[in-house]
Every structure is written in structure tokens, then in C-alpha cells.
mmCIF file of C-alpha atoms in Angstrom:
data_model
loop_
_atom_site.group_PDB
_atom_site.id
_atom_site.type_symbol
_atom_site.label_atom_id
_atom_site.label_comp_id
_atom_site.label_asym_id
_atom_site.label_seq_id
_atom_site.Cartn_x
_atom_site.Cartn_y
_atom_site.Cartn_z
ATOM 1 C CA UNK A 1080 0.000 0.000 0.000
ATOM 2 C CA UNK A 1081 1.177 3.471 -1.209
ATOM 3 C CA UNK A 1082 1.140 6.133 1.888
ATOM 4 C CA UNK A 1083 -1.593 7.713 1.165
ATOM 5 C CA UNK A 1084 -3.333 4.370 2.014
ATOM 6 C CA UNK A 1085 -1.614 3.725 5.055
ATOM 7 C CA UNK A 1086 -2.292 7.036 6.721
ATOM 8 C CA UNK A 1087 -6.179 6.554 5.834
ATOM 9 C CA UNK A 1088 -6.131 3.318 6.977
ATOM 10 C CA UNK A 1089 -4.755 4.191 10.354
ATOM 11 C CA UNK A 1090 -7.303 7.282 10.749
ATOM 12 C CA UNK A 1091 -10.204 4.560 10.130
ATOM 13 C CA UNK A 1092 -8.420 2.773 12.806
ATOM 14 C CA UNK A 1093 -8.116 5.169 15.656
ATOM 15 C CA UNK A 1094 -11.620 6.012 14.358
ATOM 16 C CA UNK A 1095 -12.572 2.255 14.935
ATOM 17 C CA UNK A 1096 -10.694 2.244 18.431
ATOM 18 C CA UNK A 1097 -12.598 5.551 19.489
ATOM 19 C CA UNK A 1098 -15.706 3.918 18.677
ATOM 20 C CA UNK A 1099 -14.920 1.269 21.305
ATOM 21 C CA UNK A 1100 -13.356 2.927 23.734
ATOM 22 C CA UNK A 1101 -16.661 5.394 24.304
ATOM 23 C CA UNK A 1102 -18.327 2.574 24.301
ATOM 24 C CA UNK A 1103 -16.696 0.699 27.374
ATOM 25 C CA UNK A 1104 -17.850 1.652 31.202
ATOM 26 C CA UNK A 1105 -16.076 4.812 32.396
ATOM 27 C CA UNK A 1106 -13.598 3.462 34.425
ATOM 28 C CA UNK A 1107 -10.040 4.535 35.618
ATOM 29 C CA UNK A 1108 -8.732 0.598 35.292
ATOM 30 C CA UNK A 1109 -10.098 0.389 32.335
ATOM 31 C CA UNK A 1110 -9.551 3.020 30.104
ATOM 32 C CA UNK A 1111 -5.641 3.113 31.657
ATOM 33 C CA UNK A 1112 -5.015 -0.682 30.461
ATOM 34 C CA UNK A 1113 -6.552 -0.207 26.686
ATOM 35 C CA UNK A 1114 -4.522 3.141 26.331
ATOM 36 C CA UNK A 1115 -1.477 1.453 27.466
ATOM 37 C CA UNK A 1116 -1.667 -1.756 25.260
ATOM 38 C CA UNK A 1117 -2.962 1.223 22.590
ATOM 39 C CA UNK A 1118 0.440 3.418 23.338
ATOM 40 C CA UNK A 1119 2.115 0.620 21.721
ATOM 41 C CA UNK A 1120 1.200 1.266 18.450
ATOM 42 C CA UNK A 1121 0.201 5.489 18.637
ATOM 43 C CA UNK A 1122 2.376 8.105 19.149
ATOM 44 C CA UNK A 1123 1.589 10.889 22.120
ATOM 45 C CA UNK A 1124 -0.562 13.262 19.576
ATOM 46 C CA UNK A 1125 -2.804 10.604 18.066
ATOM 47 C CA UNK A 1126 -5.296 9.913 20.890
ATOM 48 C CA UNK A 1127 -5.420 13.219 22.468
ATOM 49 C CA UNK A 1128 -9.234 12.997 23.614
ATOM 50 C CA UNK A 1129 -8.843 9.936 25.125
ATOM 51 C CA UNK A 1130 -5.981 10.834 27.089
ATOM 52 C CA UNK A 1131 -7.947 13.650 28.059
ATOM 53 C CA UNK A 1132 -10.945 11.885 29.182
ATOM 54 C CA UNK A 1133 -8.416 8.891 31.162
ATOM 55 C CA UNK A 1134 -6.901 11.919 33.261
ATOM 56 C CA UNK A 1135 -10.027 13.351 33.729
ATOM 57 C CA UNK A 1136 -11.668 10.224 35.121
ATOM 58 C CA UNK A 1137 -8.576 9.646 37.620
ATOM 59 C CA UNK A 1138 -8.946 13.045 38.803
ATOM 60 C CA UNK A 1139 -12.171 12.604 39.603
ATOM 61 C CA UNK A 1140 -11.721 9.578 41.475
ATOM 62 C CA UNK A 1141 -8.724 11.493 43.024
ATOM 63 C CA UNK A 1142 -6.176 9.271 41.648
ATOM 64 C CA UNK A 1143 -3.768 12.033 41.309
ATOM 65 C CA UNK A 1144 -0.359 10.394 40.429
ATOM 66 C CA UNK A 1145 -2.375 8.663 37.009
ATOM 67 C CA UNK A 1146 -3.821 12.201 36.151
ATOM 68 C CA UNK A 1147 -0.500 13.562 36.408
ATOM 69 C CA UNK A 1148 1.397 11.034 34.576
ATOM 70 C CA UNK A 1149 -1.009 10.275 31.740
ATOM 71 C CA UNK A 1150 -0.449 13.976 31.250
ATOM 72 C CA UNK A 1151 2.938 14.677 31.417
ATOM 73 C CA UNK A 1152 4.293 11.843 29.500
ATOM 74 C CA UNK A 1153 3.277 12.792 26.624
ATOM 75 C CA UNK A 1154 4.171 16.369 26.793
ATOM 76 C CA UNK A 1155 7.844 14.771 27.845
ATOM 77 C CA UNK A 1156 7.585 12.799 24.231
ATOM 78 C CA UNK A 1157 6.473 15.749 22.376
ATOM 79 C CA UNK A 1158 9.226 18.030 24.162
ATOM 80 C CA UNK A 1159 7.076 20.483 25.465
ATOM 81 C CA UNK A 1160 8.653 22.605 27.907
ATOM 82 C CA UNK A 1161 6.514 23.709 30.834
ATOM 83 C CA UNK A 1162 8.310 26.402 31.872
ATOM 84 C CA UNK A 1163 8.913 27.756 28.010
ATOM 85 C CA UNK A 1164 7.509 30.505 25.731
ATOM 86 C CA UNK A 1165 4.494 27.686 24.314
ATOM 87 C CA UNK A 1166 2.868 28.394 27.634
ATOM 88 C CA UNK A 1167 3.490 31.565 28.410
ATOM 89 C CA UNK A 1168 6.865 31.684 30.422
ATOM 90 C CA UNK A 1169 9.610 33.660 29.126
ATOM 91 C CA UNK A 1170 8.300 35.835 26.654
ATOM 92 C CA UNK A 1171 9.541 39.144 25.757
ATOM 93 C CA UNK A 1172 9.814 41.846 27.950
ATOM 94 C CA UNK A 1173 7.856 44.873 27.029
ATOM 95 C CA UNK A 1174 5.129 43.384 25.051
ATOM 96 C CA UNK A 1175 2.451 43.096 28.440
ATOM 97 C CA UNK A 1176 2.899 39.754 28.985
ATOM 98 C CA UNK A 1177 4.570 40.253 32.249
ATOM 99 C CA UNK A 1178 2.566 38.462 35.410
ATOM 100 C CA UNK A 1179 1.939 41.357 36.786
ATOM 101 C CA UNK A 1180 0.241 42.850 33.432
ATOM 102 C CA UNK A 1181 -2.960 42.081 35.152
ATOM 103 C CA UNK A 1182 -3.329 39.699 31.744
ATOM 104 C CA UNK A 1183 -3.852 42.199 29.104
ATOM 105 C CA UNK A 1184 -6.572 44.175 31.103
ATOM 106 C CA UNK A 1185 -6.701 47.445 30.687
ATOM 107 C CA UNK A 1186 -5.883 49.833 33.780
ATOM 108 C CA UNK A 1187 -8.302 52.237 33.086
ATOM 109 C CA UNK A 1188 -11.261 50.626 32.040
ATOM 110 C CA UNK A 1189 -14.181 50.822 34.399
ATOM 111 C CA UNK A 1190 -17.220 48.041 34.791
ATOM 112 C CA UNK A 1191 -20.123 50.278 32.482
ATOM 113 C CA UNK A 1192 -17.094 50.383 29.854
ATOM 114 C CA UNK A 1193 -16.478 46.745 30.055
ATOM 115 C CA UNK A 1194 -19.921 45.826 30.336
ATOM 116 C CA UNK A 1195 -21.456 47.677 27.923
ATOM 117 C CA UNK A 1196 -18.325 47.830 24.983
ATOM 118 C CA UNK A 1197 -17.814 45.810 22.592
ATOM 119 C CA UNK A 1198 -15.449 43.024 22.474
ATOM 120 C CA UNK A 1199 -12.447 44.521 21.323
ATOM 121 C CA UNK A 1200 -12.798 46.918 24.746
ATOM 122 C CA UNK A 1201 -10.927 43.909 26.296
ATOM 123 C CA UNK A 1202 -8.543 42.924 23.889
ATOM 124 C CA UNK A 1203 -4.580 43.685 24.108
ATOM 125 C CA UNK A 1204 -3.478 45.763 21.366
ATOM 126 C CA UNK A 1205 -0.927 43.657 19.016
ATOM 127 C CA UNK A 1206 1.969 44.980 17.024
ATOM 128 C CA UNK A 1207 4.455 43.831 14.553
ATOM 129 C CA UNK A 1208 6.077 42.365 17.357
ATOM 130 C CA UNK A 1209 3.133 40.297 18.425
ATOM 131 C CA UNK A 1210 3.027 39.050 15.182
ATOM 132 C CA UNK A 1211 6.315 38.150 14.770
ATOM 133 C CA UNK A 1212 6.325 36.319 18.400
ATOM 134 C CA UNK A 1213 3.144 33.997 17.339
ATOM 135 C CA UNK A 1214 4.493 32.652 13.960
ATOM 136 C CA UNK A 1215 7.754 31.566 16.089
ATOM 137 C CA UNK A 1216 5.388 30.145 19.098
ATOM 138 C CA UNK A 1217 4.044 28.151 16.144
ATOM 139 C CA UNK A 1218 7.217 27.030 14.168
ATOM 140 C CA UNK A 1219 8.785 25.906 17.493
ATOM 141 C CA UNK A 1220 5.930 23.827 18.381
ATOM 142 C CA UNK A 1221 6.011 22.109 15.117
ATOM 143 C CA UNK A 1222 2.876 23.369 13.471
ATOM 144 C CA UNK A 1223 -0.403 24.724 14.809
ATOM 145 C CA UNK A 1224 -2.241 21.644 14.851
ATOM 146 C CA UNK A 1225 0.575 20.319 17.115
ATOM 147 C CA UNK A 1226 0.730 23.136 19.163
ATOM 148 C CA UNK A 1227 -3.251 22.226 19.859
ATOM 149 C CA UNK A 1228 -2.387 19.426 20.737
ATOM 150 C CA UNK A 1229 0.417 20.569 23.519
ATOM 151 C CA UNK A 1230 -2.586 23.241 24.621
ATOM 152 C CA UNK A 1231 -4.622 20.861 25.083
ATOM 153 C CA UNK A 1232 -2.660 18.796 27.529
ATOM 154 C CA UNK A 1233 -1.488 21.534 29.714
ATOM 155 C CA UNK A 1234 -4.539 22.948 29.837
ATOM 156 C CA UNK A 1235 -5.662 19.820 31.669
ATOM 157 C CA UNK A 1236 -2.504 19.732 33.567
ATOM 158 C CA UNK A 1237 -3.526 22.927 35.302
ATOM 159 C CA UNK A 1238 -6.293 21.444 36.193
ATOM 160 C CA UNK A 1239 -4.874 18.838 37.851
ATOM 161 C CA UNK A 1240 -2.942 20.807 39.404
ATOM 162 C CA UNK A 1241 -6.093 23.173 41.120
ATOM 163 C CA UNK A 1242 -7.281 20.097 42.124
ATOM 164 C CA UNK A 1243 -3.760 19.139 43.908
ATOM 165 C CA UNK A 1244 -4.467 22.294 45.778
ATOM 166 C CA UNK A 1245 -1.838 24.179 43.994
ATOM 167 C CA UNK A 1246 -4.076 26.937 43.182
ATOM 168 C CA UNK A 1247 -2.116 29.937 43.415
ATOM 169 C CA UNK A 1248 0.256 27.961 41.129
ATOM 170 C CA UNK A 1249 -2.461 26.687 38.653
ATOM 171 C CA UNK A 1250 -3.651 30.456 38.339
ATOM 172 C CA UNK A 1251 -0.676 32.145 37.125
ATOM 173 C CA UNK A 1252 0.136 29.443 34.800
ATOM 174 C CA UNK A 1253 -3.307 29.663 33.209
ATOM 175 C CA UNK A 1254 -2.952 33.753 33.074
ATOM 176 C CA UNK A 1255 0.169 32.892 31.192
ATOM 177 C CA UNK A 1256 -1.385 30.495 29.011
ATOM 178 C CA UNK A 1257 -4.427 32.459 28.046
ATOM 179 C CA UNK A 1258 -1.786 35.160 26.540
ATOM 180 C CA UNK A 1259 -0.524 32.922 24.483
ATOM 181 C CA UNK A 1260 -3.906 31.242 23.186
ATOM 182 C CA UNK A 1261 -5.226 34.375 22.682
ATOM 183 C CA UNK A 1262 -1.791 35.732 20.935
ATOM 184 C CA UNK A 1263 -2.269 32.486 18.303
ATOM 185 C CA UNK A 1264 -6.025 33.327 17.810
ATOM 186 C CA UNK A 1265 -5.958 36.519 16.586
ATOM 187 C CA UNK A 1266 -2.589 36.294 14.149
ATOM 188 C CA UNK A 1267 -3.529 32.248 13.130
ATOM 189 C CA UNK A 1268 -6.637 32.489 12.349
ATOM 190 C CA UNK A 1269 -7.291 28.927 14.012
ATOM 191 C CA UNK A 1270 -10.455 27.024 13.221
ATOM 192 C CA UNK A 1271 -11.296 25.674 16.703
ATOM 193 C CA UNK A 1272 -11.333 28.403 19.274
ATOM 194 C CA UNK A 1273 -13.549 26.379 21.870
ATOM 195 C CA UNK A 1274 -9.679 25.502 24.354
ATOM 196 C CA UNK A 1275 -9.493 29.869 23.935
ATOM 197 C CA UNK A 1276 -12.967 30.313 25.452
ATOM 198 C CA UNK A 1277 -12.602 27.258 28.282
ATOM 199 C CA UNK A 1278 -9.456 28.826 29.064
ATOM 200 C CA UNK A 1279 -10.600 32.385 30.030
ATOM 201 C CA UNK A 1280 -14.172 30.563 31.245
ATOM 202 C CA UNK A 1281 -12.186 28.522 33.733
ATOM 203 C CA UNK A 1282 -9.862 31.985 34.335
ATOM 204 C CA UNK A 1283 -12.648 33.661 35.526
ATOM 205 C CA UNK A 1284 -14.542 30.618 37.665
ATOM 206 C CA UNK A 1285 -10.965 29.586 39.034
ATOM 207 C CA UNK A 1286 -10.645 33.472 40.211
ATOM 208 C CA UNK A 1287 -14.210 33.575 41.876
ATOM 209 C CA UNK A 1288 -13.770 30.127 43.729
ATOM 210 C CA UNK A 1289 -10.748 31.701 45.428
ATOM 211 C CA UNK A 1290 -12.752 34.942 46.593
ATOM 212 C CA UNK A 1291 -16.412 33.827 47.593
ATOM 213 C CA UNK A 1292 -18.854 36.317 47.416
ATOM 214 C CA UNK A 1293 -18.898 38.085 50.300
ATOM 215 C CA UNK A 1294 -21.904 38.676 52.348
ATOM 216 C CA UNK A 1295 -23.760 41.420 53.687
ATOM 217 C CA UNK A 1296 -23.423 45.027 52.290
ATOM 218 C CA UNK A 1297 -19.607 44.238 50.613
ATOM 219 C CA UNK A 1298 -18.101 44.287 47.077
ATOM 220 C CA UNK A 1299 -15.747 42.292 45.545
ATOM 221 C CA UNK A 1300 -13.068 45.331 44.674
ATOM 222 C CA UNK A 1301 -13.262 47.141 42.321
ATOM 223 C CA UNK A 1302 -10.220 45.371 40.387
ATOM 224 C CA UNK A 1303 -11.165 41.604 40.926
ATOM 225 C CA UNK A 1304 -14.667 42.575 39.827
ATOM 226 C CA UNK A 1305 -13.376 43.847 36.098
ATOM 227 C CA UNK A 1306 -10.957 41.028 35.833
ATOM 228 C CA UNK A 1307 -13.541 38.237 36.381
ATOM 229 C CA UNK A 1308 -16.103 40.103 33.917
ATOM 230 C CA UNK A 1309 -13.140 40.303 31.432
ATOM 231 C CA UNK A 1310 -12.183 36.851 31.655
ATOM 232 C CA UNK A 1311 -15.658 36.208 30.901
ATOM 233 C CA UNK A 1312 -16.242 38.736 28.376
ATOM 234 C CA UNK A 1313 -13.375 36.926 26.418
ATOM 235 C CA UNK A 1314 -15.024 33.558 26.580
ATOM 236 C CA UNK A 1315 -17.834 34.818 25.207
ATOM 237 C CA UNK A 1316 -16.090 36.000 21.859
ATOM 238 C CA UNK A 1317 -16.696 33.638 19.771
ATOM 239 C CA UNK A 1318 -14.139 33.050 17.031
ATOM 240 C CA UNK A 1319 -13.986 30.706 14.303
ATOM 241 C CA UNK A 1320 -16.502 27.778 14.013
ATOM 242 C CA UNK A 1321 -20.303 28.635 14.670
ATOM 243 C CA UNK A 1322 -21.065 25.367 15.737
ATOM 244 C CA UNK A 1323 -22.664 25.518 19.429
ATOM 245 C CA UNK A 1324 -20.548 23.270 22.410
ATOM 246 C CA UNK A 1325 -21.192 23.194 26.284
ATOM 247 C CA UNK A 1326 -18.499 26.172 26.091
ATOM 248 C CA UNK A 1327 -20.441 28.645 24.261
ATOM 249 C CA UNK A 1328 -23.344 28.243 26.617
ATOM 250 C CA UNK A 1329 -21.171 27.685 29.649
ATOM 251 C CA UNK A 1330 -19.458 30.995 29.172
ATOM 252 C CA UNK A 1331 -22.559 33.426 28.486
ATOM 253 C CA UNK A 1332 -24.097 31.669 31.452
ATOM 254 C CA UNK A 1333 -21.306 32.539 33.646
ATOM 255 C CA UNK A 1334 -20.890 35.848 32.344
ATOM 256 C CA UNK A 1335 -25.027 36.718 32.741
ATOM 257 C CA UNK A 1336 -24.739 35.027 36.708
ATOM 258 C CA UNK A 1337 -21.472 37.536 37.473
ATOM 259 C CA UNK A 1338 -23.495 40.393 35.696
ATOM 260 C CA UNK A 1339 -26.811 39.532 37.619
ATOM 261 C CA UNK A 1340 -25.260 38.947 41.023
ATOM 262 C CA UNK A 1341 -22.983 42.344 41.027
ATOM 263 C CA UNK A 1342 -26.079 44.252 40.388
ATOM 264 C CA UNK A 1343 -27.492 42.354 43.367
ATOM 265 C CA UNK A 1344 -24.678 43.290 45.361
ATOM 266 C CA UNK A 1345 -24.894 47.161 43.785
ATOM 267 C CA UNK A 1346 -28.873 47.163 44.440
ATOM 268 C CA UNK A 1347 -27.774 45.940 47.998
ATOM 269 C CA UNK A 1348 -25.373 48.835 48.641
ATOM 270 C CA UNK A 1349 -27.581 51.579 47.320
ATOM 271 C CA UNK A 1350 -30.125 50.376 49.840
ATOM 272 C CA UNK A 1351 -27.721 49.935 52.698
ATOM 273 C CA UNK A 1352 -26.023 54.036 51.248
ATOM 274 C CA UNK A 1353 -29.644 55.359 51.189
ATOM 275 C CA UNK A 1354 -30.201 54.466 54.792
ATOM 276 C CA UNK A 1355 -27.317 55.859 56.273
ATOM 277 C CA UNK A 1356 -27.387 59.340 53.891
ATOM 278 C CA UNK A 1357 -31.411 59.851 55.429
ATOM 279 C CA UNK A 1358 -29.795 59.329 59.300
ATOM 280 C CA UNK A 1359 -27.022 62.183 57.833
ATOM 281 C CA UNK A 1360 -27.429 66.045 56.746
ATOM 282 C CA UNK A 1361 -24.043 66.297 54.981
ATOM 283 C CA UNK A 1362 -22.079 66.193 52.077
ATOM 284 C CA UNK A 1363 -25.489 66.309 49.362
ATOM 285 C CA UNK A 1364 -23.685 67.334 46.220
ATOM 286 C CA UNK A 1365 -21.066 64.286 46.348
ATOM 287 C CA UNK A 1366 -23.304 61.889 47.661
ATOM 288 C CA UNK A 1367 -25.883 63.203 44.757
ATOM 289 C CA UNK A 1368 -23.562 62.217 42.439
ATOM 290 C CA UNK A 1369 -22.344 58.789 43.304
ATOM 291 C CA UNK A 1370 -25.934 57.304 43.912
ATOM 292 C CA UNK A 1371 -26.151 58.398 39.417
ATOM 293 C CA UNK A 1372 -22.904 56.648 39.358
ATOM 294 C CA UNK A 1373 -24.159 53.513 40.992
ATOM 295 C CA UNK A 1374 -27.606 53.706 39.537
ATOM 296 C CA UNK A 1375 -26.120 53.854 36.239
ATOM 297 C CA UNK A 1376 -23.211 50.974 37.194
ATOM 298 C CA UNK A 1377 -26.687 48.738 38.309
ATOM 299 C CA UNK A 1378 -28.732 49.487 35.489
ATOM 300 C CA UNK A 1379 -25.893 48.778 32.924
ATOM 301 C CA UNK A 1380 -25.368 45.758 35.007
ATOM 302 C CA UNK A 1381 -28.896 44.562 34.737
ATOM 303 C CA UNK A 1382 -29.002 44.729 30.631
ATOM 304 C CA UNK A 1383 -25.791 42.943 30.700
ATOM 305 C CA UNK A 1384 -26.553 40.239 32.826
ATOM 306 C CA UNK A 1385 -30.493 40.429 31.000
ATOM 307 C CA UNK A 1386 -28.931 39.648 27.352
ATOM 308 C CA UNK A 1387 -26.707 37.383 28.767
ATOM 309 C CA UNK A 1388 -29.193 34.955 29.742
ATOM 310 C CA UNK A 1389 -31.265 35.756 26.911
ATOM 311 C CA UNK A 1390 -28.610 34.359 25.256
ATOM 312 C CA UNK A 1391 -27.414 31.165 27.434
ATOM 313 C CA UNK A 1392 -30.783 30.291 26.911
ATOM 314 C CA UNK A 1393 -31.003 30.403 23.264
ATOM 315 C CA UNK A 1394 -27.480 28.015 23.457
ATOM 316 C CA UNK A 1395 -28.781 25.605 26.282
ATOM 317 C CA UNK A 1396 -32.332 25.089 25.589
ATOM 318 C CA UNK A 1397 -32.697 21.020 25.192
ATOM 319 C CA UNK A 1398 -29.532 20.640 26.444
ATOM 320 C CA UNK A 1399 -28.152 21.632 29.243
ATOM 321 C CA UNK A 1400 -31.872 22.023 30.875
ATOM 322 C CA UNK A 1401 -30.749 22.301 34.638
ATOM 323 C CA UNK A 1402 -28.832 25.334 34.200
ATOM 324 C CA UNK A 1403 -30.928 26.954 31.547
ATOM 325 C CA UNK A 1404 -33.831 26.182 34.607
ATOM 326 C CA UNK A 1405 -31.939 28.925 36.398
ATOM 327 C CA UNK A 1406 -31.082 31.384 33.775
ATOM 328 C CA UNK A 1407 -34.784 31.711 33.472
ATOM 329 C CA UNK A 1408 -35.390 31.974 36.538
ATOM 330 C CA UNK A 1409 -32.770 34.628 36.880
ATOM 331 C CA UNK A 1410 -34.454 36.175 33.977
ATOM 332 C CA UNK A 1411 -37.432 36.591 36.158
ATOM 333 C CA UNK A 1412 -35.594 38.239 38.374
ATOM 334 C CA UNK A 1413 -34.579 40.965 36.424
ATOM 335 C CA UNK A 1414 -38.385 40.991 35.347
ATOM 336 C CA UNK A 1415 -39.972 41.066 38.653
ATOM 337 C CA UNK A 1416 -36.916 43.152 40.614
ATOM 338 C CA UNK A 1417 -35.737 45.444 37.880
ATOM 339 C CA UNK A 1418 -38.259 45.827 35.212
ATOM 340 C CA UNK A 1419 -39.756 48.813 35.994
ATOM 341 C CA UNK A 1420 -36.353 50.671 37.205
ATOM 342 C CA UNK A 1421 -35.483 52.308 33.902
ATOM 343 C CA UNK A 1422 -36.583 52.296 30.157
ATOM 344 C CA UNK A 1423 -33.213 50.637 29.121
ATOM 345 C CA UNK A 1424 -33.922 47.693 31.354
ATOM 346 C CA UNK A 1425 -37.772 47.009 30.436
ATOM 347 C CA UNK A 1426 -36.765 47.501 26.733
ATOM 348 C CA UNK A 1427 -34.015 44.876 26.864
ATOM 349 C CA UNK A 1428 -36.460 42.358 28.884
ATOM 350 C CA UNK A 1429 -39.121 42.992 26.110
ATOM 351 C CA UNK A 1430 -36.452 41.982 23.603
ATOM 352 C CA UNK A 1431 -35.788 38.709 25.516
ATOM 353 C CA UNK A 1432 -38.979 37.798 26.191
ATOM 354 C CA UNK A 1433 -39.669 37.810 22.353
ATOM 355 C CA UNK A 1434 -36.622 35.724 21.304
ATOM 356 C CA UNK A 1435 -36.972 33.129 23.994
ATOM 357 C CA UNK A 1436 -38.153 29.999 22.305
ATOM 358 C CA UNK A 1437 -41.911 28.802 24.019
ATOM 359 C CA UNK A 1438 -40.985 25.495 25.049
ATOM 360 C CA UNK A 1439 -37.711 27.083 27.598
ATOM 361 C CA UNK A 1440 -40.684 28.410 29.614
ATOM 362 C CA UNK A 1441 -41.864 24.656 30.482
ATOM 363 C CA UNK A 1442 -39.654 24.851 33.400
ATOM 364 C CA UNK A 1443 -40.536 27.711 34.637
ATOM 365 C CA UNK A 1444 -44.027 27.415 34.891
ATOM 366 C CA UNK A 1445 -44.989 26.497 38.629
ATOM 367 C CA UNK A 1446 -42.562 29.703 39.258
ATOM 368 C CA UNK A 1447 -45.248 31.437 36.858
ATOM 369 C CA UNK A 1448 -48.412 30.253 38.372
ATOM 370 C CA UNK A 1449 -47.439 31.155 41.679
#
């Protein structure tokens, strides 16, 4: 057989192989022994998912030396450095890549800029430099397909190592990462820009585990606020292919809930403001001004958090019914809390209600009725 042959013959098989493997019981011991007779005959890059899904299950099951090693090894066979430029670490000084470059976030920008802008509000501003910097990223991973591939497995590597507890650790590297991935996505043009999006979605969920909400009357500050709704915003640009995954709809879910619960927090501290400025008889002018500033902030809030789950919805409907259950009835928060607070807000909740397919109300309806 001429080559062409063999290399079709050998995607049938892993094809075949895949086939099987999804089909066996979801098991540690046993997807570790096929893979292992299976390494035999494929190289580190040919079975990528199911590598994936092996260190997956034995993190799960908390069998952390397997999740590490089924990950590394092959990154050790496809000479991937971790600490090198492929993953962040390293680059070139003065082109905002540094770790304390607050990850291409803008300084200035404030949350009714970033929640109300357009994508590009959030996006670092490339050069020839830039440019020049991705195409070698790309050449010294041996391709962009390849360099997938090695994105791929480190991005599940961090997340083996947030579940080792090493979460300060796991966070930087993933900052670091997510510079790079986003570096290759705008100057490659890559067709698959789902690993981009999970990589700022789990950015931004890694970053809220590690500061709870707080209770009461607080904030989050001011900063960690527009970094989480950045790292959001970003998973939420869709690049590339239009085809819908658990991504798409994961990421405008999680950028609606951060949306919906700030202004909850915002509506909170204008409440717990207005009380103490009626027991006071000072400073009206200043305190005049920052309840428009908050008002503004909350209502801004409220049609970003509204068209987010407007959206979600449209994504997860059929699908991912649980969570869609509570985007709607988050939605009917905004209705019932919100709706009649400003024109902007009861015009966006018109739109929604319009565009939200019949059958998403199903779950809602005891909620409805009562």
C-alpha cells in the first residue's frame, strides 16, 4: 500500500478504536489498560481525547499520580517545555505579557465600559512584534495543529494541578497560558477556538472560587470585579466555528450570573447608602452624584446580565436544561426586581422575552403560576 493508504487506513483505525473505547464503562482501570496496550502502536498526539478523558476520570476519582502522569508523558515525548515561551513563560519583555500585566486588562477601564463595549474593549493591542512572536510560538511547536495538541494537555494539567491544591500555582500558569492562546487566535486564524474560550471561562470561575462572594453590604473590589467580567467577556467571543458546544453556553451563562449577582450586590449597597445618607445632613452634592454613578453601574449591570441569559438560553435550551432552569429563573428576576427601574432595562427584557423559544418556559411554569 502506497502512503496515502496507510495514513487513511490508520485514521479509520483510531476512528474504529474511538468507537470502542466510548463505548466501554467509564472506568479509571479500564480506560488506563486499553490506552497502554494502545500506546504501543500510537504516538503521544494521536489519541489526544482519550488521554484527556483517562486523566479526567482519575482526577475525579482522586487518583492524582495517574492524572498527572497520563499527562505529562506525553508532553515529555512531544518536548514540550513547561516552563517555556508555548505556555506563556519567558516571553519578551515589554510586550504586556509580564505576570503582573494584570493579563492584558486594561488599567483604566471601568465596569459600564467593560460591560457595555464591545469586544475589542478587552482585547490587548498587538503589534508587529506580536506578530512576529506567534508565527515563532508556532514554528517551534512544530505546526499549529501540534501546538493544539500541547494546549490541550497543559490545559488539563492545570487542572490537575487546582485540584492538587496548587491553586495559586495553577492560576498564574493559566494567566500565562491564556496570553498565548489568545496571541495564536488573533494572528492564526485557528479554526477551533472552543480551548481559547474554556481557558478564560475557567480563568474567571478559578478566580471567583478563590474569593467567595462576600456577604452582607460588601463588594468584591473594584479590580477583581473587572478582571472576572473580562475573563468572561473573552469567553464569550466567539471566534472561528459557529457550531454551538457546552463552552459557548457555559461561558454566556457565567458571564449573565457575574453580571446579575454584582447588580445584586450594587442594588444591595444603594439600599444599605440610602439608609445611612437619610440618618445624615451632609455632604449632598457628592453623595448626589455617586448614587447616578451607581444607579447607572446597576442598570448597565442589569441589561448585561439580561442579554446574557437571553442568550445562554437560546445556546442551552434542550440541552443543558438544569442550568438553563436557572437562567430563566434569573431572567425573572430581572423581570420582577428590575423591570420597571429604567426604560433601558424594560426595553431589553421585552427583547428577551420575544426571542426566547416557548418550550424554555416549560420549566418555569410552577414559578409562573405562583
Amino acid at each position: 500500500a502506497n502512503r496515502a493508504d496507510a495514513g487513511e487506513a490508520r485514521k479509520r483505525l483510531l476512528d474504529v478504536w474511538r468507537k470502542r473505547l466510548a463505548g466501554c464503562r467509564l472506568d479509571v482501570e479500564v480506560h488506563s489498560s486499553i490506552l497502554a496496550v494502545r500506546s504501543l502502536v500510537l504516538g503521544p498526539a494521536d489519541a489526544v481525547d482519550d488521554v484527556l478523558t483517562l486523566s479526567a476520570l482519575a482526577r475525579h476519582t482522586q487518583c492524582y499520580k495517574l492524572a498527572e502522569r497520563v499527562l505529562c508523558d506525553p508532553l515529555t515525548e512531544l518536548n514540550a517545555d513547561l516552563e517555556g515561551p508555548l505556555f506563556g513563560k519567558g516571553l519578551p519583555a515589554g510586550l504586556g505579557f509580564g505576570d503582573n500585566e494584570r493579563n492584558g486588562i486594561g488599567i483604566d477601564i471601568s465596569i459600564d465600559q467593560l460591560v457595555t463595549g464591545a469586544a475589542s474593549v478587552v482585547m490587548p493591542q498587538y503589534r508587529d512584534a506580536h506578530e512576529q512572536l506567534s508565527k515563532q510560538i508556532v514554528r517551534d511547536a512544530d505546526g499549529l495543529e501540534m501546538l493544539n495538541v500541547k494546549h490541550r494537555l497543559y490545559y488539563a494539567f492545570l487542572k490537575h494541578l487546582w485540584a492538587t491544591g496548587k491553586c495559586d500555582e495553577a492560576l498564574l500558569r493559566l494567566s500565562r497560558l491564556n496570553n498565548v492562546v489568545d496571541l495564536i487566535a488573533h494572528f492564526e486564524n485557528s479554526p477551533n477556538d472552543s480551548l481559547r474560550a474554556a481557558c478564560w471561562l475557567k480563568l474567571g470561575d478559578w478566580k471567583i472560587e478563590r474569593n467567595p462572594f462576600l456577604s452582607g453590604q460588601n463588594l468584591y473590589p473594584e479590580s477583581l470585579q473587572i478582571e472576572v467580567l473580562t475573563a468572561y467577556k473573552k469567553a464569550t467571543n466567539k471566534r472561528g466555528t459557529t457550531v454551538c458546544t457546552e463552552t459557548d453556553y457555559s461561558a454566556w451563562h457565567a458571564w449573565a450570573l457575574m453580571n446579575f449577582r454584582l447588580a445584586q450586590q450594587f442594588s444591595k449597597s444603594q439600599i444599605y447608602r440610602g439608609s445611612d445618607n437619610n440618618a445624615s445632613t451632609h455632604g449632598g452634592s457628592n453623595q448626589r452624584h455617586s448614587s447616578s454613578a451607581s444607579s447607572k453601574t446597576l442598570r448597565n449591570l442589569v441589561v448585561a446580565a439580561v442579554r446574557g441569559f437571553v442568550k445562554a438560553i437560546s445556546l442551552g435550551t434542550k440541552r443543558w436544561s438544569a442550568s438553563v432552569q436557572q437562567d430563566m429563573l434569573n431572567f425573572l428576576s430581572c423581570l420582577f426586581k428590575y423591570g420597571d427601574h429604567h426604560k433601558d432595562i424594560a426595553t431589553t427584557i421585552d427583547e428577551g422575552l420575544s426571542s426566547i423559544m416557548l418550550e424554555a418556559w416549560l420549566g418555569v411554569l410552577p414559578q409562573l403560576l405562583a
